[in-house]
Short mmCIF file of C-alpha atoms in Angstrom, two decimals:
data_model
loop_
_atom_site.label_atom_id
_atom_site.label_comp_id
_atom_site.label_asym_id
_atom_site.label_seq_id
_atom_site.Cartn_x
_atom_site.Cartn_y
_atom_site.Cartn_z
CA UNK E 19 53.77 3.59 -1.43
CA UNK E 20 52.63 5.20 -4.67
CA UNK E 21 51.78 1.77 -6.11
CA UNK E 22 49.57 1.02 -3.12
CA UNK E 23 47.84 4.41 -3.47
CA UNK E 24 47.33 3.83 -7.17
CA UNK E 25 45.86 0.40 -6.54
CA UNK E 26 43.47 1.84 -3.95
CA UNK E 27 42.45 4.58 -6.39
CA UNK E 28 41.67 1.99 -9.04
CA UNK E 29 39.64 -0.08 -6.59
CA UNK E 30 37.66 3.00 -5.55
CA UNK E 31 36.98 3.89 -9.17
CA UNK E 32 35.88 0.33 -9.87
CA UNK E 33 33.52 0.39 -6.85
CA UNK E 34 32.03 3.70 -7.95
CA UNK E 35 31.48 2.47 -11.49
CA UNK E 36 29.96 -0.78 -10.24
CA UNK E 37 27.60 1.08 -7.90
CA UNK E 38 26.61 3.44 -10.70
CA UNK E 39 25.81 0.45 -12.89
CA UNK E 40 23.69 -1.09 -10.12
CA UNK E 41 21.78 2.15 -9.60
CA UNK E 42 21.02 2.39 -13.28
CA UNK E 43 19.64 -1.15 -13.20
CA UNK E 44 17.50 -0.27 -10.18
CA UNK E 45 16.24 2.91 -11.84
CA UNK E 46 15.45 1.03 -15.04
CA UNK E 47 13.29 -1.50 -13.18
CA UNK E 48 11.56 1.31 -11.27
CA UNK E 49 10.88 3.10 -14.56
CA UNK E 50 9.27 -0.02 -15.98
CA UNK E 51 7.12 -0.21 -12.85
CA UNK E 52 5.89 3.28 -13.76
CA UNK E 53 7.93 5.73 -11.71
CA UNK E 54 10.96 7.94 -12.20
CA UNK E 55 13.75 7.85 -9.66
CA UNK E 56 13.58 10.82 -7.25
CA UNK E 57 15.51 9.56 -4.21
CA UNK E 58 19.20 8.99 -3.57
CA UNK E 59 20.00 5.28 -3.40
CA UNK E 60 22.03 5.63 -0.20
CA UNK E 61 20.96 2.34 1.43
CA UNK E 62 23.31 -0.54 0.69
CA UNK E 63 22.05 -4.10 1.39
CA UNK E 64 23.79 -4.00 4.80
CA UNK E 65 22.24 -0.62 5.63
CA UNK E 66 18.83 -1.95 4.57
CA UNK E 67 19.11 -4.93 6.93
CA UNK E 68 20.09 -2.54 9.72
CA UNK E 69 17.09 -0.36 8.90
CA UNK E 70 14.66 -3.29 8.87
CA UNK E 71 16.06 -4.53 12.16
CA UNK E 72 16.05 -1.08 13.79
CA UNK E 73 12.40 -0.49 12.98
CA UNK E 74 11.44 -3.32 15.34
CA UNK E 75 13.93 -2.28 18.06
CA UNK E 76 14.08 -5.57 19.94
CA UNK E 77 15.34 -4.61 23.40
CA UNK E 78 13.18 -1.48 23.57
CA UNK E 79 10.04 -2.90 21.97
CA UNK E 80 10.05 -6.09 24.02
CA UNK E 81 10.72 -4.14 27.22
CA UNK E 82 7.88 -1.71 26.53
CA UNK E 83 5.27 -4.35 25.63
CA UNK E 84 6.32 -6.77 28.37
CA UNK E 85 3.22 -5.95 30.41
CA UNK E 86 0.90 -7.55 27.79
CA UNK E 87 2.43 -10.97 28.42
CA UNK E 88 2.84 -10.30 32.13
CA UNK E 89 -0.80 -9.41 32.78
CA UNK E 90 -2.50 -11.93 30.52
CA UNK E 91 -0.57 -15.16 31.07
CA UNK E 92 2.52 -14.58 33.18
CA UNK E 93 5.52 -16.78 32.41
CA UNK E 94 3.85 -18.84 29.69
CA UNK E 95 2.80 -15.61 27.98
CA UNK E 96 6.40 -14.43 27.91
CA UNK E 97 7.64 -17.62 26.26
CA UNK E 98 4.97 -19.47 24.28
CA UNK E 99 2.96 -16.26 23.93
CA UNK E 100 5.90 -14.96 21.94
CA UNK E 101 7.05 -17.98 19.96
CA UNK E 102 3.63 -19.03 18.61
CA UNK E 103 2.89 -15.71 16.84
CA UNK E 104 6.47 -15.66 15.56
CA UNK E 105 5.92 -18.89 13.62
CA UNK E 106 2.91 -17.46 11.80
CA UNK E 107 4.50 -14.06 11.16
CA UNK E 108 7.26 -15.84 9.22
CA UNK E 109 4.62 -16.84 6.65
CA UNK E 110 3.45 -13.25 6.35
CA UNK E 111 6.92 -11.82 5.83
CA UNK E 112 7.88 -14.51 3.29
CA UNK E 113 4.80 -13.70 1.23
CA UNK E 114 5.46 -9.95 1.37
CA UNK E 115 9.15 -10.41 0.61
CA UNK E 116 8.26 -12.19 -2.61
CA UNK E 117 6.04 -9.27 -3.65
CA UNK E 118 8.67 -6.67 -2.68
CA UNK E 119 11.29 -8.48 -4.74
CA UNK E 120 9.06 -8.48 -7.81
CA UNK E 121 7.88 -4.86 -7.48
CA UNK E 122 10.46 -2.77 -5.56
CA UNK E 123 8.71 0.58 -5.24
CA UNK E 124 7.91 2.89 -2.31
CA UNK E 125 4.22 2.43 -3.08
CA UNK E 126 4.56 -1.08 -1.71
CA UNK E 127 1.39 -2.84 -0.62
CA UNK E 128 -1.25 -0.80 -2.42
CA UNK E 129 0.80 -1.05 -5.61
CA UNK E 130 0.96 -4.83 -5.23
CA UNK E 131 -2.81 -4.96 -4.73
CA UNK E 132 -3.51 -2.82 -7.78
CA UNK E 133 -1.33 -4.90 -10.09
CA UNK E 134 -2.61 -8.28 -8.88
CA UNK E 135 -6.35 -7.52 -8.79
CA UNK E 136 -8.95 -7.53 -11.59
CA UNK E 137 -8.50 -4.27 -13.58
CA UNK E 138 -12.12 -3.25 -12.96
CA UNK E 139 -11.66 -3.28 -9.18
CA UNK E 140 -7.99 -2.31 -9.03
CA UNK E 141 -8.57 1.34 -8.00
CA UNK E 142 -10.94 0.40 -5.15
CA UNK E 143 -8.74 -2.40 -3.83
CA UNK E 144 -5.68 -0.18 -4.10
CA UNK E 145 -7.54 2.58 -2.23
CA UNK E 146 -8.51 0.26 0.63
CA UNK E 147 -5.00 -1.19 0.93
CA UNK E 148 -3.34 2.21 0.75
CA UNK E 149 -5.49 3.79 3.43
CA UNK E 150 -5.16 0.78 5.72
CA UNK E 151 -1.39 0.82 5.36
CA UNK E 152 -0.98 4.57 5.83
CA UNK E 153 -3.24 4.45 8.88
CA UNK E 154 -1.25 1.59 10.38
CA UNK E 155 2.06 3.29 9.67
CA UNK E 156 1.03 6.56 11.34
CA UNK E 157 -0.49 4.68 14.29
CA UNK E 158 2.79 2.80 14.66
CA UNK E 159 4.73 6.08 14.73
CA UNK E 160 2.43 7.39 17.47
CA UNK E 161 2.62 4.20 19.52
CA UNK E 162 6.43 4.12 19.29
CA UNK E 163 6.64 7.74 20.43
CA UNK E 164 4.19 7.09 23.26
CA UNK E 165 6.23 4.10 24.39
CA UNK E 166 9.41 6.17 24.28
CA UNK E 167 7.75 8.88 26.38
CA UNK E 168 6.64 6.27 28.91
CA UNK E 169 10.13 4.82 29.01
CA UNK E 170 11.49 8.25 29.86
CA UNK E 171 8.93 8.74 32.65
CA UNK E 172 9.83 5.28 33.97
CA UNK E 173 13.51 6.19 33.93
CA UNK E 174 12.77 9.39 35.85
CA UNK E 175 10.78 7.41 38.43
CA UNK E 176 13.64 4.92 38.89
CA UNK E 177 16.21 7.69 39.12
CA UNK E 178 14.19 9.59 41.75
CA UNK E 179 13.45 6.45 43.78
CA UNK E 180 9.76 6.77 42.96
CA UNK E 181 9.47 10.37 44.16
CA UNK E 182 8.72 11.76 40.69
CA UNK E 183 5.81 10.05 38.93
CA UNK E 184 4.84 12.00 35.83
CA UNK E 185 1.23 11.95 34.61
CA UNK E 186 -0.46 12.02 31.19
CA UNK E 187 0.13 15.74 30.58
CA UNK E 188 3.88 15.47 31.12
CA UNK E 189 3.98 12.25 29.07
CA UNK E 190 2.21 14.00 26.20
CA UNK E 191 4.66 16.90 26.40
CA UNK E 192 7.58 14.47 26.12
CA UNK E 193 5.84 12.76 23.20
CA UNK E 194 5.55 16.08 21.35
CA UNK E 195 9.24 16.82 21.88
CA UNK E 196 10.17 13.40 20.50
CA UNK E 197 7.93 13.95 17.48
CA UNK E 198 9.61 17.27 16.68
CA UNK E 199 13.07 15.71 16.96
CA UNK E 200 12.00 12.91 14.64
CA UNK E 201 10.46 15.31 12.13
CA UNK E 202 13.83 17.06 11.87
CA UNK E 203 15.77 13.80 11.70
CA UNK E 204 13.50 12.11 9.15
CA UNK E 205 13.86 15.12 6.87
CA UNK E 206 17.62 14.49 6.60
CA UNK E 207 19.14 12.85 3.54
CA UNK E 208 19.07 9.09 3.13
CA UNK E 209 22.82 8.69 3.71
CA UNK E 210 22.50 9.97 7.30
CA UNK E 211 19.49 7.74 7.96
CA UNK E 212 21.25 4.69 6.53
CA UNK E 213 24.32 5.12 8.75
CA UNK E 214 22.22 5.81 11.84
CA UNK E 215 20.14 2.65 11.44
CA UNK E 216 23.25 0.52 10.90
CA UNK E 217 24.97 1.79 14.06
CA UNK E 218 21.81 1.35 16.10
CA UNK E 219 21.39 -2.17 14.77
CA UNK E 220 24.67 -3.20 16.44
CA UNK E 221 23.71 -1.45 19.68
CA UNK E 222 20.32 -3.15 19.57
CA UNK E 223 21.78 -6.63 19.20
CA UNK E 224 24.48 -6.11 21.83
CA UNK E 225 22.05 -4.64 24.37
CA UNK E 226 19.49 -7.40 23.87
CA UNK E 227 21.95 -10.28 24.21
CA UNK E 228 23.82 -8.83 27.19
CA UNK E 229 20.59 -7.91 29.00
CA UNK E 230 19.09 -11.36 28.48
CA UNK E 231 22.17 -13.08 29.86
CA UNK E 232 22.43 -10.66 32.78
CA UNK E 233 18.76 -11.22 33.74
CA UNK E 234 19.36 -14.95 34.07
CA UNK E 235 22.74 -14.72 35.82
CA UNK E 236 22.12 -11.79 38.16
CA UNK E 237 18.65 -12.86 39.34
CA UNK E 238 20.56 -15.35 41.53
CA UNK E 239 18.57 -17.22 44.17
CA UNK E 240 15.40 -15.33 43.27
CA UNK E 241 15.43 -16.89 39.79
CA UNK E 242 12.34 -19.02 39.12
CA UNK E 243 12.68 -22.66 38.09
CA UNK E 244 13.03 -23.67 34.48
CA UNK E 245 9.62 -25.34 34.53
CA UNK E 246 7.85 -22.25 35.89
CA UNK E 247 9.73 -19.91 33.56
CA UNK E 248 8.26 -21.67 30.54
CA UNK E 249 4.94 -23.14 31.67
CA UNK E 250 3.49 -21.28 34.69
CA UNK E 251 0.34 -19.38 33.74
CA UNK E 252 -0.88 -16.49 35.89
CA UNK E 253 -3.91 -14.57 34.63
CA UNK E 254 -4.28 -10.98 35.89
CA UNK E 255 -6.13 -9.70 32.85
CA UNK E 256 -9.74 -9.77 34.02
CA UNK E 257 -10.74 -12.50 31.56
CA UNK E 258 -11.99 -15.61 33.34
CA UNK E 259 -10.98 -17.96 30.52
CA UNK E 260 -7.25 -18.68 30.80
CA UNK E 261 -7.08 -19.91 27.21
CA UNK E 262 -8.40 -16.61 25.90
CA UNK E 263 -6.11 -14.68 28.24
CA UNK E 264 -3.15 -16.61 26.81
CA UNK E 265 -4.23 -15.69 23.28
CA UNK E 266 -4.34 -12.04 24.35
CA UNK E 267 -0.67 -12.36 25.32
CA UNK E 268 0.08 -12.52 21.58
CA UNK E 269 -0.39 -8.72 21.58
CA UNK E 270 3.23 -8.15 22.59
CA UNK E 271 4.71 -10.14 19.70
CA UNK E 272 2.25 -8.76 17.19
CA UNK E 273 3.01 -5.13 18.05
CA UNK E 274 6.76 -5.71 17.97
CA UNK E 275 6.57 -7.67 14.69
CA UNK E 276 5.05 -4.90 12.61
CA UNK E 277 6.54 -2.40 10.21
CA UNK E 278 8.83 -4.93 8.53
CA UNK E 279 7.36 -3.85 5.18
CA UNK E 280 9.56 -0.75 5.68
CA UNK E 281 12.25 -2.26 3.46
CA UNK E 282 9.72 -2.33 0.62
CA UNK E 283 8.79 1.31 1.18
CA UNK E 284 12.40 2.53 1.02
CA UNK E 285 13.19 0.35 -2.01
CA UNK E 286 13.59 3.45 -4.20
CA UNK E 287 16.48 4.42 -1.90
CA UNK E 288 18.16 0.98 -1.92
CA UNK E 289 20.96 -0.41 -4.06
CA UNK E 290 20.20 -3.92 -5.40
CA UNK E 291 16.55 -3.23 -4.39
CA UNK E 292 15.02 -6.44 -5.73
CA UNK E 293 17.54 -8.45 -3.69
CA UNK E 294 18.16 -6.26 -0.66
CA UNK E 295 14.53 -5.43 0.20
CA UNK E 296 13.28 -9.03 0.64
CA UNK E 297 16.52 -10.07 2.35
CA UNK E 298 16.18 -7.22 4.86
CA UNK E 299 12.53 -8.02 5.57
CA UNK E 300 13.18 -11.68 6.28
CA UNK E 301 16.42 -11.24 8.23
CA UNK E 302 14.93 -8.37 10.24
CA UNK E 303 11.95 -10.45 11.34
CA UNK E 304 13.94 -13.61 12.09
CA UNK E 305 16.55 -11.65 14.03
CA UNK E 306 13.88 -9.87 16.05
CA UNK E 307 12.04 -13.11 16.79
CA UNK E 308 15.16 -14.93 18.01
CA UNK E 309 16.58 -12.07 20.07
CA UNK E 310 13.15 -11.16 21.45
CA UNK E 311 12.58 -14.72 22.61
CA UNK E 312 16.01 -14.78 24.22
CA UNK E 313 15.28 -11.54 26.11
CA UNK E 314 11.86 -12.75 27.26
CA UNK E 315 13.35 -15.99 28.56
CA UNK E 316 15.70 -13.89 30.68
CA UNK E 317 12.80 -11.73 31.86
CA UNK E 318 10.73 -14.80 32.71
CA UNK E 319 13.50 -16.24 34.90
CA UNK E 320 13.89 -12.87 36.64
CA UNK E 321 10.14 -12.34 37.23
CA UNK E 322 9.89 -14.07 40.61
CA UNK E 323 6.75 -12.18 41.74
CA UNK E 324 4.24 -11.59 38.92
CA UNK E 325 1.66 -9.84 41.08
CA UNK E 326 4.25 -7.39 42.40
CA UNK E 327 5.26 -6.52 38.84
CA UNK E 328 1.62 -6.06 37.81
CA UNK E 329 1.04 -3.66 40.72
CA UNK E 330 4.25 -1.63 40.25
CA UNK E 331 3.98 2.17 40.29
CA UNK E 332 6.34 2.43 37.34
CA UNK E 333 4.84 3.15 33.91
CA UNK E 334 6.38 -0.05 32.57
CA UNK E 335 6.74 -3.30 34.55
CA UNK E 336 9.95 -4.26 32.73
CA UNK E 337 11.57 -1.27 34.44
CA UNK E 338 10.74 -2.94 37.76
CA UNK E 339 12.29 -6.20 36.56
CA UNK E 340 15.52 -4.39 35.67
CA UNK E 341 15.46 -2.49 38.98
CA UNK E 342 14.98 -5.68 41.01
CA UNK E 343 17.71 -7.52 39.12
CA UNK E 344 20.38 -4.90 38.39
CA UNK E 345 19.80 -2.31 41.09
CA UNK E 346 19.24 1.38 40.46
CA UNK E 347 22.43 2.18 38.52
CA UNK E 348 22.33 -0.99 36.43
CA UNK E 349 18.65 -0.55 35.62
CA UNK E 350 19.19 3.07 34.54
CA UNK E 351 22.10 2.02 32.30
CA UNK E 352 20.04 -0.64 30.52
CA UNK E 353 16.99 1.59 30.39
CA UNK E 354 18.98 4.44 28.86
CA UNK E 355 20.14 2.17 26.05
CA UNK E 356 16.54 1.03 25.51
CA UNK E 357 15.39 4.66 25.29
CA UNK E 358 18.11 5.40 22.72
CA UNK E 359 17.17 2.36 20.64
CA UNK E 360 13.49 3.29 20.86
CA UNK E 361 14.29 6.81 19.68
CA UNK E 362 16.00 5.46 16.58
CA UNK E 363 13.11 3.03 16.18
CA UNK E 364 10.88 6.11 15.93
CA UNK E 365 13.18 7.63 13.31
CA UNK E 366 13.09 4.54 11.10
CA UNK E 367 9.32 4.21 11.45
CA UNK E 368 8.92 7.91 10.67
CA UNK E 369 10.89 7.35 7.47
CA UNK E 370 8.74 4.34 6.63
CA UNK E 371 5.44 6.16 7.22
CA UNK E 372 6.55 9.24 5.30
CA UNK E 373 7.56 7.13 2.27
CA UNK E 374 4.15 5.44 2.18
CA UNK E 375 2.44 8.81 2.52
CA UNK E 376 4.62 10.24 -0.25
CA UNK E 377 3.91 7.29 -2.55
CA UNK E 378 0.13 7.42 -2.06
CA UNK E 379 0.21 11.18 -2.63
CA UNK E 380 2.30 10.63 -5.79
CA UNK E 381 -0.63 8.60 -7.07
CA UNK E 382 -3.05 11.35 -5.93
CA UNK E 383 -4.55 9.21 -3.17
CA UNK E 384 -4.52 11.75 -0.32
CA UNK E 385 -6.08 15.18 0.30
CA UNK E 386 -3.47 17.80 -0.55
CA UNK E 387 -1.42 15.30 -2.55
CA UNK E 388 0.40 18.06 -4.43
CA UNK E 389 2.15 18.99 -1.19
CA UNK E 390 2.89 15.57 0.27
CA UNK E 391 4.47 14.23 -2.94
CA UNK E 392 7.09 16.94 -3.16
CA UNK E 393 10.76 15.97 -2.76
CA UNK E 394 13.09 18.50 -1.16
CA UNK E 395 15.73 19.48 -3.75
CA UNK E 396 18.65 19.29 -1.28
CA UNK E 397 17.87 16.34 0.98
CA UNK E 398 15.98 14.37 -1.68
CA UNK E 399 13.41 13.35 0.94
CA UNK E 400 9.63 14.05 1.19
CA UNK E 401 9.90 16.70 3.93
CA UNK E 402 6.23 17.76 3.80
CA UNK E 403 5.11 14.14 4.11
CA UNK E 404 7.40 13.72 7.13
CA UNK E 405 5.85 16.66 8.97
CA UNK E 406 2.33 15.53 8.06
CA UNK E 407 3.01 12.12 9.63
CA UNK E 408 4.37 13.69 12.80
CA UNK E 409 1.43 16.14 13.05
CA UNK E 410 -1.14 13.35 12.72
CA UNK E 411 0.77 11.30 15.28
CA UNK E 412 0.58 14.24 17.69
CA UNK E 413 -3.20 14.41 17.20
CA UNK E 414 -3.61 10.70 17.86
CA UNK E 415 -1.29 11.04 20.84
CA UNK E 416 -4.06 12.60 22.96
CA UNK E 417 -4.92 8.98 23.79
CA UNK E 418 -2.24 9.20 26.48
CA UNK E 419 -4.99 10.34 28.81
CA UNK E 420 -6.59 6.90 28.45
CA UNK E 421 -5.45 4.14 30.79
CA UNK E 422 -5.54 1.72 27.85
CA UNK E 423 -3.59 4.00 25.50
CA UNK E 424 -0.94 1.48 24.43
CA UNK E 425 -3.51 -1.33 24.07
CA UNK E 426 -5.60 0.91 21.82
CA UNK E 427 -2.64 2.06 19.75
CA UNK E 428 -1.17 -1.44 19.47
CA UNK E 429 -4.52 -2.95 18.46
CA UNK E 430 -5.28 -0.30 15.85
CA UNK E 431 -1.75 -0.52 14.45
CA UNK E 432 -1.74 -4.30 14.07
CA UNK E 433 -5.28 -4.49 12.66
CA UNK E 434 -4.58 -1.78 10.07
CA UNK E 435 -1.17 -3.06 9.00
CA UNK E 436 -2.09 -6.73 8.85
CA UNK E 437 -5.21 -5.88 6.84
CA UNK E 438 -2.98 -4.14 4.31
CA UNK E 439 -0.63 -7.16 4.36
CA UNK E 440 -3.42 -9.70 3.82
CA UNK E 441 -5.04 -8.04 0.78
CA UNK E 442 -2.10 -8.27 -1.70
CA UNK E 443 -1.15 -11.73 -0.37
CA UNK E 444 -4.72 -12.92 -0.99
CA UNK E 445 -4.63 -11.51 -4.53
CA UNK E 446 -1.22 -13.10 -5.13
CA UNK E 447 -2.55 -16.61 -4.47
CA UNK E 448 -5.94 -16.12 -6.18
CA UNK E 449 -6.59 -13.83 -9.14
CA UNK E 450 -2.96 -12.87 -9.67
CA UNK E 451 -1.50 -16.36 -9.21
CA UNK E 452 -0.84 -17.07 -12.89
CA UNK E 453 0.02 -13.54 -14.00
CA UNK E 454 2.46 -12.84 -11.17
CA UNK E 455 6.09 -12.90 -12.21
CA UNK E 456 8.48 -13.18 -9.24
CA UNK E 457 11.74 -11.33 -8.85
CA UNK E 458 14.92 -12.69 -7.30
CA UNK E 459 13.16 -14.01 -4.21
CA UNK E 460 10.39 -16.50 -4.95
CA UNK E 461 8.33 -19.03 -3.03
CA UNK E 462 7.52 -21.16 -6.06
CA UNK E 463 5.06 -23.99 -5.41
CA UNK E 464 4.89 -23.04 -1.71
CA UNK E 465 3.42 -19.60 -2.39
CA UNK E 466 -0.21 -20.66 -1.98
CA UNK E 467 0.35 -22.73 1.13
CA UNK E 468 2.43 -20.06 2.86
CA UNK E 469 0.12 -17.29 1.66
CA UNK E 470 -2.98 -19.07 2.96
CA UNK E 471 -1.47 -19.40 6.44
CA UNK E 472 -0.46 -15.73 6.34
CA UNK E 473 -4.00 -14.61 5.46
CA UNK E 474 -5.66 -16.74 8.13
CA UNK E 475 -3.24 -15.41 10.75
CA UNK E 476 -3.86 -11.79 9.69
CA UNK E 477 -7.61 -12.27 10.03
CA UNK E 478 -7.22 -14.03 13.40
CA UNK E 479 -5.04 -11.34 15.02
CA UNK E 480 -7.20 -8.64 13.43
CA UNK E 481 -10.12 -9.90 15.49
CA UNK E 482 -8.22 -10.71 18.70
CA UNK E 483 -6.57 -7.32 19.05
CA UNK E 484 -9.87 -5.45 18.98
CA UNK E 485 -10.69 -6.90 22.41
CA UNK E 486 -9.63 -5.11 25.62
CA UNK E 487 -7.16 -6.69 28.05
CA UNK E 488 -9.78 -6.27 30.79
CA UNK E 489 -13.44 -6.87 29.85
CA UNK E 490 -14.64 -5.07 32.99
CA UNK E 491 -14.96 -1.62 31.42
CA UNK E 492 -16.14 0.89 34.00
CA UNK E 493 -15.41 4.16 32.21
CA UNK E 494 -14.23 5.63 28.91
CA UNK E 495 -10.65 5.51 30.20
CA UNK E 496 -10.81 1.69 30.40
CA UNK E 497 -11.99 1.17 26.83
CA UNK E 498 -9.89 -0.29 24.04
CA UNK E 499 -10.16 2.41 21.37
CA UNK E 500 -8.68 0.23 18.63
CA UNK E 501 -12.09 -0.61 17.20
CA UNK E 502 -13.10 3.07 17.28
CA UNK E 503 -9.96 4.15 15.43
CA UNK E 504 -10.21 1.39 12.82
CA UNK E 505 -13.92 1.99 12.19
CA UNK E 506 -13.40 5.76 11.99
CA UNK E 507 -10.75 5.38 9.30
CA UNK E 508 -12.84 2.80 7.45
CA UNK E 509 -15.93 5.04 7.45
CA UNK E 510 -13.91 8.10 6.42
CA UNK E 511 -12.17 6.33 3.55
CA UNK E 512 -15.41 4.64 2.43
CA UNK E 513 -17.35 7.91 2.39
CA UNK E 514 -14.50 9.59 0.56
CA UNK E 515 -14.51 6.84 -2.06
CA UNK E 516 -18.28 6.89 -2.54
CA UNK E 517 -18.60 10.67 -2.71
CA UNK E 518 -15.63 11.58 -4.86
CA UNK E 519 -12.51 9.41 -4.87
CA UNK E 520 -13.96 6.85 -7.28
CA UNK E 521 -14.00 9.60 -9.91
CA UNK E 522 -10.37 10.64 -9.65
CA UNK E 523 -8.34 7.88 -7.97
CA UNK E 524 -7.21 5.31 -10.53
CA UNK E 525 -4.64 3.42 -8.50
CA UNK E 526 -0.91 3.69 -9.29
CA UNK E 527 -0.40 6.27 -12.02
CA UNK E 528 2.88 6.29 -14.00
CA UNK E 529 4.73 9.60 -13.67
CA UNK E 530 7.18 8.73 -16.41
CA UNK E 531 6.69 8.59 -20.17
CA UNK E 532 7.51 5.62 -22.38
CA UNK E 533 10.26 7.68 -24.00
CA UNK E 534 11.86 8.21 -20.59
CA UNK E 535 11.49 4.53 -19.81
CA UNK E 536 13.30 3.63 -23.01
CA UNK E 537 16.05 6.12 -22.23
CA UNK E 538 16.61 4.90 -18.66
CA UNK E 539 16.47 1.28 -19.77
CA UNK E 540 18.90 1.97 -22.58
CA UNK E 541 21.37 3.59 -20.18
CA UNK E 542 21.17 0.60 -17.87
CA UNK E 543 21.70 -1.89 -20.71
CA UNK E 544 24.75 0.00 -21.93
CA UNK E 545 26.23 -0.19 -18.43
CA UNK E 546 25.64 -3.93 -18.07
CA UNK E 547 28.57 -6.18 -19.03
CA UNK E 548 27.73 -8.48 -21.89
CA UNK E 549 27.78 -11.60 -19.71
CA UNK E 550 25.07 -10.08 -17.47
CA UNK E 551 22.93 -8.49 -20.15
CA UNK E 552 20.64 -11.39 -20.94
CA UNK E 553 19.86 -12.15 -17.31
CA UNK E 554 19.13 -8.52 -16.51
CA UNK E 555 16.87 -8.12 -19.54
CA UNK E 556 14.88 -11.16 -18.44
CA UNK E 557 14.41 -9.77 -14.92
CA UNK E 558 13.51 -6.27 -16.10
CA UNK E 559 10.70 -7.51 -18.35
CA UNK E 560 8.61 -7.92 -15.19
CA UNK E 561 8.20 -4.17 -14.74
CA UNK E 562 7.16 -3.60 -18.34
CA UNK E 563 4.32 -6.11 -18.10
CA UNK E 564 3.08 -4.76 -14.77
CA UNK E 565 3.21 -1.02 -15.32
CA UNK E 566 2.17 -0.50 -18.89
#
């Protein structure tokens, strides 16, 4: 027995030493990128994949955005309206994964833009990318919380047999409560967040698969034919052109498939960051695309009366699908799991948004940066940045009084985020093509081809999602506010740059001295076994060339 205990003790010691060596390598690369390590590296590669997957919350996100496909194109919107955007999003995530592997820092996209652009314009391009990304991240937090609030009101309506239908005021109150809970949770240490996202990842997968199968099996004789489930188009959007209405159905997939850059933004909290971050981004997107398509196929088979679903009194039509298929108790069981997954989705997105806010503040890119870049000494998380994100989300949340609230939030989120995705990808395949040095994950000769498709898709969806689902706007409540939000942020950031920011914002600013870089690098090299030393030195040279 003692021999077994001794063997286990030795294995534990070996694991601890190996992890310490990995962390020193990660910190050395971060130092050469220009930053000192301030976070705990509590996310293992498995935790990181769980985090990336949780941030897109398949079963909850697909259920909440189901009405986009339902209204615009019916069955064909649920199937081909999902799979077509998925094919193009793969190009975007591959391009970003390559950048995240080469430069694993919480600064993420605006850092990539700064290091790949002409030095003269680096601060301006970094400023534009940073503001676009922060805006998109905060909008995504707000939209996730709004969706969760609507899911709760839908659950209450189902549970009360339609007797309790909560309005905008009650929905906003629920949204505020969710935001407070997430502010507390996102301020916790990284170890808690890592474990939470991993557990929820399993729940997410299990719920999605079981629900999809149950929708097909339990719909019974009401189930639509295979042909109709995949090809029947029903346009209830208000647009006369069915082709354009079908394109508008892409909104569902595009809102769900956002935020996957989160793995890049928590890279300073990840072990094996240059490997784990790109792996998590790609696997998270592919997993979400496959499972989301599976769930939508089930929903399409179970949607035997599109018009009835469009006219439902429930806040979310998918709740009606579950109610029709599973009955009251079954629908509430599935819906409760979706609410739980969506809540964790909000936690992971809150972490993502707070890390971007922290990083931009660390480079003095936000008003009050001295506050938002502070790391709490106990939790090792940017607590002030977390609460700032939640406060701004609460302000934006007043859109719940608009009938097109989710359309506006989804449109503004996708336009902002995909703009910030497109800029560094464009620079990667143009000015920075020859100077860019890839990390572990690389696209090689395919980088320009894949990057070009990614940029064209980002521009395309950026235009499409500014349009309303119904062109017959009769009042302010019917308007798609996405264009207003995007323009407001653009004007604000542009005026700020012109009036003052161009004088003091210089892009990513190293917060570590060369002496500290040499010390951290030396510690990492001393920890690396001789057989690994040469390979690690070759990889680490990337950071030195980029940062200094």
